[in-house]
Tab-separated table of C-alpha atoms and ligand atoms in Angstrom:
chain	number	residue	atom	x	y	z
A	1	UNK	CA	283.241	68.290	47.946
A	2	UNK	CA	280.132	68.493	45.907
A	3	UNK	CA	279.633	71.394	43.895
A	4	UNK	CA	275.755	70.950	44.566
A	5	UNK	CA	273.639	72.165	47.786
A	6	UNK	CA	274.267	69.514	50.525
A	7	UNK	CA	271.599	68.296	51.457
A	8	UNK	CA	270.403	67.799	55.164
A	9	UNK	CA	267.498	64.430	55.756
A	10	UNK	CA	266.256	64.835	59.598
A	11	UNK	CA	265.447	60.855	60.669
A	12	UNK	CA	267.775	59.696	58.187
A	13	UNK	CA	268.569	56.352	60.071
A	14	UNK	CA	265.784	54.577	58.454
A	15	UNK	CA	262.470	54.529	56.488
A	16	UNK	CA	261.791	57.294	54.232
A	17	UNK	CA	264.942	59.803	55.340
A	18	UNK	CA	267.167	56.849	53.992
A	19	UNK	CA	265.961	56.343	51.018
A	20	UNK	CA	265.921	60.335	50.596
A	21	UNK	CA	269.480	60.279	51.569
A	22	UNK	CA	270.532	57.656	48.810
A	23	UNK	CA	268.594	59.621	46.511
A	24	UNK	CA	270.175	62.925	46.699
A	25	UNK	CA	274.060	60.995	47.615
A	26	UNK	CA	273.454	59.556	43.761
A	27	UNK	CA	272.020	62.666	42.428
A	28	UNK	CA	275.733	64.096	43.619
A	29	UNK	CA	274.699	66.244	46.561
A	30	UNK	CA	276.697	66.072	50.107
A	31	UNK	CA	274.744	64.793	53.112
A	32	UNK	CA	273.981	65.945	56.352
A	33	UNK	CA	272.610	63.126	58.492
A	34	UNK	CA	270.422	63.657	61.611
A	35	UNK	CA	269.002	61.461	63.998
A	36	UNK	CA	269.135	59.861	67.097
A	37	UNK	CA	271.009	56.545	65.965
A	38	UNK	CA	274.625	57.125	64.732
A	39	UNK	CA	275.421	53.552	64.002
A	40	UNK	CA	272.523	53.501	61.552
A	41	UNK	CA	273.754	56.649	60.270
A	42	UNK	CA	277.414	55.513	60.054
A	43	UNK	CA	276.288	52.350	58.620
A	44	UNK	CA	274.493	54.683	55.659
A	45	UNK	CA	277.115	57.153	55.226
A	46	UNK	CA	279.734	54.543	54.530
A	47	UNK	CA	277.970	53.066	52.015
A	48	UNK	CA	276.910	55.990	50.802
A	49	UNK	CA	280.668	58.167	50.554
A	50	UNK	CA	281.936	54.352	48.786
A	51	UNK	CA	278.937	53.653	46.634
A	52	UNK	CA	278.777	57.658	45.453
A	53	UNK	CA	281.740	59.793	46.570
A	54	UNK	CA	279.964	62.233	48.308
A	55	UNK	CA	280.528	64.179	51.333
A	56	UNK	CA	278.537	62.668	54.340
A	57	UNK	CA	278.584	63.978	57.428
A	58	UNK	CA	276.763	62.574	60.662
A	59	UNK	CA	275.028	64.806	63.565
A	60	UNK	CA	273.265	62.725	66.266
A	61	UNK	CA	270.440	64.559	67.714
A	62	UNK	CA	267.466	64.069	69.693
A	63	UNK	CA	264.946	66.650	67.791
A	64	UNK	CA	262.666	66.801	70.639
A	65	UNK	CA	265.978	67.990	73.047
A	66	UNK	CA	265.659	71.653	73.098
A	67	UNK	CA	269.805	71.730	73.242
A	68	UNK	CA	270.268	69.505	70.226
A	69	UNK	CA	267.383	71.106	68.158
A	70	UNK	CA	269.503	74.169	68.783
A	71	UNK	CA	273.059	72.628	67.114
A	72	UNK	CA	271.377	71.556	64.606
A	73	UNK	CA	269.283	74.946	63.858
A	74	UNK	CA	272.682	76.336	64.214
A	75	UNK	CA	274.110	74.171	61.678
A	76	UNK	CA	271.325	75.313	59.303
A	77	UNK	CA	272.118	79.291	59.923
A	78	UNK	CA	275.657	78.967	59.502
A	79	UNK	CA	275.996	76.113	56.652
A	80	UNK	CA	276.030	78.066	53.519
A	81	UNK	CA	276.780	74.701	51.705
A	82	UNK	CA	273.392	73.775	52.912
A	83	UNK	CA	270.781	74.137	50.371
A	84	UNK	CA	268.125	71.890	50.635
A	85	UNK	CA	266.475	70.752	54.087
A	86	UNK	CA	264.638	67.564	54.399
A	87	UNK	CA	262.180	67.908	57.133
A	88	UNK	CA	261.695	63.737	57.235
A	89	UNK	CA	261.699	63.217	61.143
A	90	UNK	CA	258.720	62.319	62.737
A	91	UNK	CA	257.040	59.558	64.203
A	92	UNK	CA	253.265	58.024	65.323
A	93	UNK	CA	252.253	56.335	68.607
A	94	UNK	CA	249.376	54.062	69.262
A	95	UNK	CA	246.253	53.494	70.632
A	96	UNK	CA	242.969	56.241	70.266
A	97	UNK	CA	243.237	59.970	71.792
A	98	UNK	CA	241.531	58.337	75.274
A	99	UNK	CA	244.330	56.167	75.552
A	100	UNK	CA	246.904	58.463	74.755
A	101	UNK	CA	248.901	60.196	77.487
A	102	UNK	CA	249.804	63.567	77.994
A	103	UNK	CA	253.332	63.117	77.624
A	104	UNK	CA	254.000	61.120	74.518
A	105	UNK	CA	251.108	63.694	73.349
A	106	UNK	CA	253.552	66.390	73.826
A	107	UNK	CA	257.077	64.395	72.564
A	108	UNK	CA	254.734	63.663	69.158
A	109	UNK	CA	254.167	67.206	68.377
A	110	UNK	CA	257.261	68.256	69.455
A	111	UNK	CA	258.789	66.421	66.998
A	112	UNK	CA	256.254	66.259	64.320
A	113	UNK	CA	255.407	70.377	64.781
A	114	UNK	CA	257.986	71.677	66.886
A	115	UNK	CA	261.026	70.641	65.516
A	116	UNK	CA	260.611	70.671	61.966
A	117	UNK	CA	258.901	74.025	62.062
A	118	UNK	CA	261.983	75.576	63.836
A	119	UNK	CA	263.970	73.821	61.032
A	120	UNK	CA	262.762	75.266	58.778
A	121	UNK	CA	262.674	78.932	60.609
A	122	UNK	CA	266.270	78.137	60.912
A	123	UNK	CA	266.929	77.394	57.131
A	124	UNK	CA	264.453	79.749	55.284
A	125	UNK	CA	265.940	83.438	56.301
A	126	UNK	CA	269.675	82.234	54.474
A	127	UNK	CA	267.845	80.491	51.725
A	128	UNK	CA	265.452	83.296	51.183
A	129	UNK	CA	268.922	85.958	51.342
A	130	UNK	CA	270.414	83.896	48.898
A	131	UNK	CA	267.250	83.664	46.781
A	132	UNK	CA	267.363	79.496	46.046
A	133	UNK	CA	267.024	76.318	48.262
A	134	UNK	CA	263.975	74.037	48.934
A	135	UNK	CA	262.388	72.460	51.897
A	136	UNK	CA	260.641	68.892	51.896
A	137	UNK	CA	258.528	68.780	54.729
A	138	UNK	CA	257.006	65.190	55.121
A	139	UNK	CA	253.349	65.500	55.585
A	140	UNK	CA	250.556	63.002	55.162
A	141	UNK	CA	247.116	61.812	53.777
A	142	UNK	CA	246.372	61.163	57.495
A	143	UNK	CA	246.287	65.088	58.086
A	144	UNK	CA	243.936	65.155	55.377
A	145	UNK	CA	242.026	62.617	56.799
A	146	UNK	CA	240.282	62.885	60.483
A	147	UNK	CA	237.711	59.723	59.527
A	148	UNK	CA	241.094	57.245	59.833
A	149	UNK	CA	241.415	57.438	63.849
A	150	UNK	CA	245.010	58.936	63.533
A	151	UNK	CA	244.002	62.475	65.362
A	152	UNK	CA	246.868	63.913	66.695
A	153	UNK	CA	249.601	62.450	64.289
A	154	UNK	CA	246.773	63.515	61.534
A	155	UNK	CA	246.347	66.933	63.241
A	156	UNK	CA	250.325	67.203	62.846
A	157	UNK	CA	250.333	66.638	59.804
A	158	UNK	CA	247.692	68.648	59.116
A	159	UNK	CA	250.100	71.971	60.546
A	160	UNK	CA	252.830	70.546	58.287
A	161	UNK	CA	250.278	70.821	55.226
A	162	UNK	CA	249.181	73.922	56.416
A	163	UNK	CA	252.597	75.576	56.885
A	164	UNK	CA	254.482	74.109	53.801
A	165	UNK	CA	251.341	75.876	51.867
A	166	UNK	CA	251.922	79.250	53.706
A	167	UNK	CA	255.578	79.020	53.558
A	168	UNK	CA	255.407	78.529	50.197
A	169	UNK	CA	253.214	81.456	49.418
A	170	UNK	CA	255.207	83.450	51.522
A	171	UNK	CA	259.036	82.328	50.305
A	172	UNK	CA	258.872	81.290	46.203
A	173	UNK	CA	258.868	84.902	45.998
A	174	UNK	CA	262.240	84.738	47.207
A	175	UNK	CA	263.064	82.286	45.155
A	176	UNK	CA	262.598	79.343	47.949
A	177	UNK	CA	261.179	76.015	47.217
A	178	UNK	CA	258.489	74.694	50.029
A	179	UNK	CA	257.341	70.815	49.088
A	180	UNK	CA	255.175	68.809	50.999
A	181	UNK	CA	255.280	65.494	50.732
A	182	UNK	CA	252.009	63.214	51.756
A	183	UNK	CA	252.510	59.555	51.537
A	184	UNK	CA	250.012	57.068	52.654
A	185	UNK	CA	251.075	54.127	53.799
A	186	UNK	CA	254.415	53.330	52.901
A	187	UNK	CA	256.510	50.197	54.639
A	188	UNK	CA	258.640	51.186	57.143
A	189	UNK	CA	259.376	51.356	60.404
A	190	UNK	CA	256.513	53.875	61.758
A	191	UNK	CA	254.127	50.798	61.855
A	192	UNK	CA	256.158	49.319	64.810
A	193	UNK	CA	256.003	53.027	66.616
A	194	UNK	CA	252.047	53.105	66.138
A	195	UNK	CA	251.683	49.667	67.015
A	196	UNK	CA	250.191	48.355	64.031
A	197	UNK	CA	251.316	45.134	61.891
A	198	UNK	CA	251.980	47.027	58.540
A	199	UNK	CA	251.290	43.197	57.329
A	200	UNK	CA	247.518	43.895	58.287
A	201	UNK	CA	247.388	47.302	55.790
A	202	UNK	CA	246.529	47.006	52.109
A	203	UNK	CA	247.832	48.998	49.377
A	204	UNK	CA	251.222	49.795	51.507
A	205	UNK	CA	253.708	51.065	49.507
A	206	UNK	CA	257.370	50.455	48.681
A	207	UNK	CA	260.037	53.084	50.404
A	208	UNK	CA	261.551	53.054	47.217
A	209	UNK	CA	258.848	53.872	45.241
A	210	UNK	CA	257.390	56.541	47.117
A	211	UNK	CA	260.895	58.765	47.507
A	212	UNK	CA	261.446	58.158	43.873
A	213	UNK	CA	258.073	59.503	43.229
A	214	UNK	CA	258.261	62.506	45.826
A	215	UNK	CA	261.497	63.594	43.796
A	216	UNK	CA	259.604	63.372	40.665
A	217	UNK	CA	257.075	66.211	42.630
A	218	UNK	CA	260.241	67.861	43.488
A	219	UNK	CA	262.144	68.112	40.139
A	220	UNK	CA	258.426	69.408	39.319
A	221	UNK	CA	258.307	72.358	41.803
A	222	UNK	CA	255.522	71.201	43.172
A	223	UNK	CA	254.362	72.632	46.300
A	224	UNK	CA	252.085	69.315	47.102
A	225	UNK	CA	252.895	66.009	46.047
A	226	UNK	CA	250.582	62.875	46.485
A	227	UNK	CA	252.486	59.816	45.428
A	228	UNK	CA	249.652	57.020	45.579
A	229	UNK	CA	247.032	59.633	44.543
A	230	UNK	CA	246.100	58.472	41.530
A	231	UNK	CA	244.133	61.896	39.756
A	232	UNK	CA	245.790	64.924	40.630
A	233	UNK	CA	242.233	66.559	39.038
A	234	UNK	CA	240.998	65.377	42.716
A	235	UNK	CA	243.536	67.717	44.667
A	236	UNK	CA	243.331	70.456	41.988
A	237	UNK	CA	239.450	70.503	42.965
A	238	UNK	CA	239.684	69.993	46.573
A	239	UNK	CA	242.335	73.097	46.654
A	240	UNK	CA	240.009	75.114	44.354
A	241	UNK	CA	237.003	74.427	46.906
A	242	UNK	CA	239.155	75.815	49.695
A	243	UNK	CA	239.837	78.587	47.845
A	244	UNK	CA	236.490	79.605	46.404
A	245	UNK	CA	235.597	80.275	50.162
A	246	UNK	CA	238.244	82.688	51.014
A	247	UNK	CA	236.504	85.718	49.299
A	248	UNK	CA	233.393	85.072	51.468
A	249	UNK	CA	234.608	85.544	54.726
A	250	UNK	CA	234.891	89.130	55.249
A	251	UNK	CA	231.688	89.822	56.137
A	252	UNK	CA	230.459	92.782	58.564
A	253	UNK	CA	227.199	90.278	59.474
A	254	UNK	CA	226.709	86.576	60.430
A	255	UNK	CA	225.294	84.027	57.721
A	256	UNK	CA	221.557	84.558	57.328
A	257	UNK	CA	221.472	80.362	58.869
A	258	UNK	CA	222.911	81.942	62.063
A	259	UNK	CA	220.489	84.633	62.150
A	260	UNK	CA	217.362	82.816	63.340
A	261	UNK	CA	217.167	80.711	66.619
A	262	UNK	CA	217.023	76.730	66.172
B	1	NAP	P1	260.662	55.632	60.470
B	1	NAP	O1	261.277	54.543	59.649
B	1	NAP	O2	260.210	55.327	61.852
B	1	NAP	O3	261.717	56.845	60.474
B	1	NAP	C1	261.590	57.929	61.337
B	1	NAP	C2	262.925	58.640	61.396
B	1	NAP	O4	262.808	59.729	62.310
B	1	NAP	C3	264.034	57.737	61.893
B	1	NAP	O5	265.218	58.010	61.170
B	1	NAP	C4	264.196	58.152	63.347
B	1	NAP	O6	265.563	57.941	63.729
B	1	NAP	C5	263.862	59.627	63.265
B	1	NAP	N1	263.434	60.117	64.559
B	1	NAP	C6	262.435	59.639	65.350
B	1	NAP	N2	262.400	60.308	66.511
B	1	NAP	C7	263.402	61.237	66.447
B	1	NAP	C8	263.892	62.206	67.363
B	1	NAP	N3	263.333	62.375	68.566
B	1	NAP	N4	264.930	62.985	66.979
B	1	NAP	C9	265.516	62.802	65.782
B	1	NAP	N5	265.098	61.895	64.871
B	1	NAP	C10	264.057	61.113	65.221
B	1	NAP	O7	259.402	56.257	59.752
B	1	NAP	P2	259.152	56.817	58.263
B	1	NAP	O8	257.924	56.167	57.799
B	1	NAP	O9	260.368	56.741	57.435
B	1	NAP	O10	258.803	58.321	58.611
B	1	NAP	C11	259.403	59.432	57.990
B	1	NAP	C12	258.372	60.549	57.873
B	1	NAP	O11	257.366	60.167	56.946
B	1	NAP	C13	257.647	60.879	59.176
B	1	NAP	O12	257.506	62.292	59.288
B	1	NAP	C14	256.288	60.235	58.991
B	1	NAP	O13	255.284	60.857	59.751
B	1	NAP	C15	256.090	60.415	57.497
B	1	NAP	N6	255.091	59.488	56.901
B	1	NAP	C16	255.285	58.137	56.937
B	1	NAP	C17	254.304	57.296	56.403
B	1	NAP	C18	254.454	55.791	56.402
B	1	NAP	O14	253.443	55.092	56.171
B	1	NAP	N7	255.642	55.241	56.627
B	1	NAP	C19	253.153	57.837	55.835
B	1	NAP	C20	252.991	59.228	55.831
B	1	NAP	C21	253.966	60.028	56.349
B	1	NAP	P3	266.111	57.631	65.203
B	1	NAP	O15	265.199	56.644	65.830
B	1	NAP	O16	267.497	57.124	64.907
B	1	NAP	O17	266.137	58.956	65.896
């Protein structure tokens, strides 16, 4: 057993929550793995316990089925070995929003948005008592981005910008660590799930390469890491725009523009 925080990657199976899983089994930290496909996750965790020595163990789980988000929020609350939570599962559909049905509308967001939210509900009050751990929440530049067609996925993402901010402003006081993560387009399986030929994309990025670069962010404290962003001076201004506007809200009377007709 490692001496370090295991680590638990939601949609470790493939893609991104893979390559996070590697990355923290040679870094020396146990694994939790969670997701729906336990083969893949067997496959992984073999390797992984004979290419590492690490702890893995396997939980499958359907994150949009209220019973198994509950084991594994239970996991989180009772774990104490658990440190750090990797909020990696999430997925994209295709088509527009007027080809998009109500149902696979709701299993996106419950996923994206409900399930790692709760996750993270689940983890933060034992992190915060114990006054360390981190969460990695896997954003995107979609939810920064409404002009790419992506609305709902963007829009969850958005909410998982959003709330890695305000758990962050509300939990580094207690000594937690909130990350987002926004890729852009990385190469992995997601492409098949939104029904676009990843082949078509330029300036898609290596799984490798964007993980390593996320930890980079991570070893960094960051609370918002942009791996293909290539001036950080661009999100340092965009946050400081957002944030000159917050004093000028509180105000007893309308904007003088909304004060004469047409
Ligand atoms: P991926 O290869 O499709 O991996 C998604 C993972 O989530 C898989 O392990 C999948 O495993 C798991 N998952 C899907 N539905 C699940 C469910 N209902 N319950 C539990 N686990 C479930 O995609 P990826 O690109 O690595 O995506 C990882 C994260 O990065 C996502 O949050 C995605 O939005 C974000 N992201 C990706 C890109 C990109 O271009 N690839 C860009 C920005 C952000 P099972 O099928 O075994 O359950």
């Amino acid at each position: 057993m490692s001496m370090k925080p295991a680590v638990l990657v939601t949609g470790s199976s493939s893609g991104i929550g893979a390559v996070y899983a590697d990355r923290f089994a040679r870094r020396g930290h146990d694994l939790v793995l969670v997701a729906r496909n336990s083969a893949r996750m067997g496959a992984l965790a073999e390797r992984l316990r004979s290419e590492t020595g690490v702890g893995v163990d396997v939980v499958q789980a359907d994150l949009t089925d209220s019973q198994d988000l509950t084991r594994i929020e239970q996991r989180l609350r009772e774990d104490a070995r658990i440190g750090v939570l990797v909020n990696n599962a999430g997925t994209a559909i295709p088509g527009g929003f007027l080809k998009q049905d109500g149902e696979s509308l709701s299993k996106l967001i419950t996923l994206n948005v409900t399930a790692l939210t709760r996750l993270a509900n689940a983890a933060a009050p034992r992190f915060a008592e114990s006054g360390d751990g981190a969460i990695i929440n896997l954003a995107s530049v979609v939810g920064l981005a409404p002009e790419m067609g992506a609305t709902v996925y963007g829009a969850t993402k958005a909410f998982v910008l959003f709330l890695s901010q305000g758990l962050g402003v509300e939990l580094a006081p207690k000594g937690v660590y909130v990350q987002a993560v926004l890729p852009a387009a990385t190469r992995t399986e997601i492409w098949e799930h939104a029904g676009v030929d990843v082949d078509t994309l330029h300036g898609v990025m290596d799984v490798g390469k964007l993980v390593d670069a996320a930890l980079v962010g991570f070893d960094r404290r960051e609370p918002v890491t942009i791996p293909p962003l290539p001036e950080a001076a661009q999100w340092s201004a965009f946050d400081a725009a957002r944030q000159a506007m917050l004093p000028n809200f509180a105000q007893t009377e309308p904007a003088e523009r909304y004060q004469t007709a047409a």
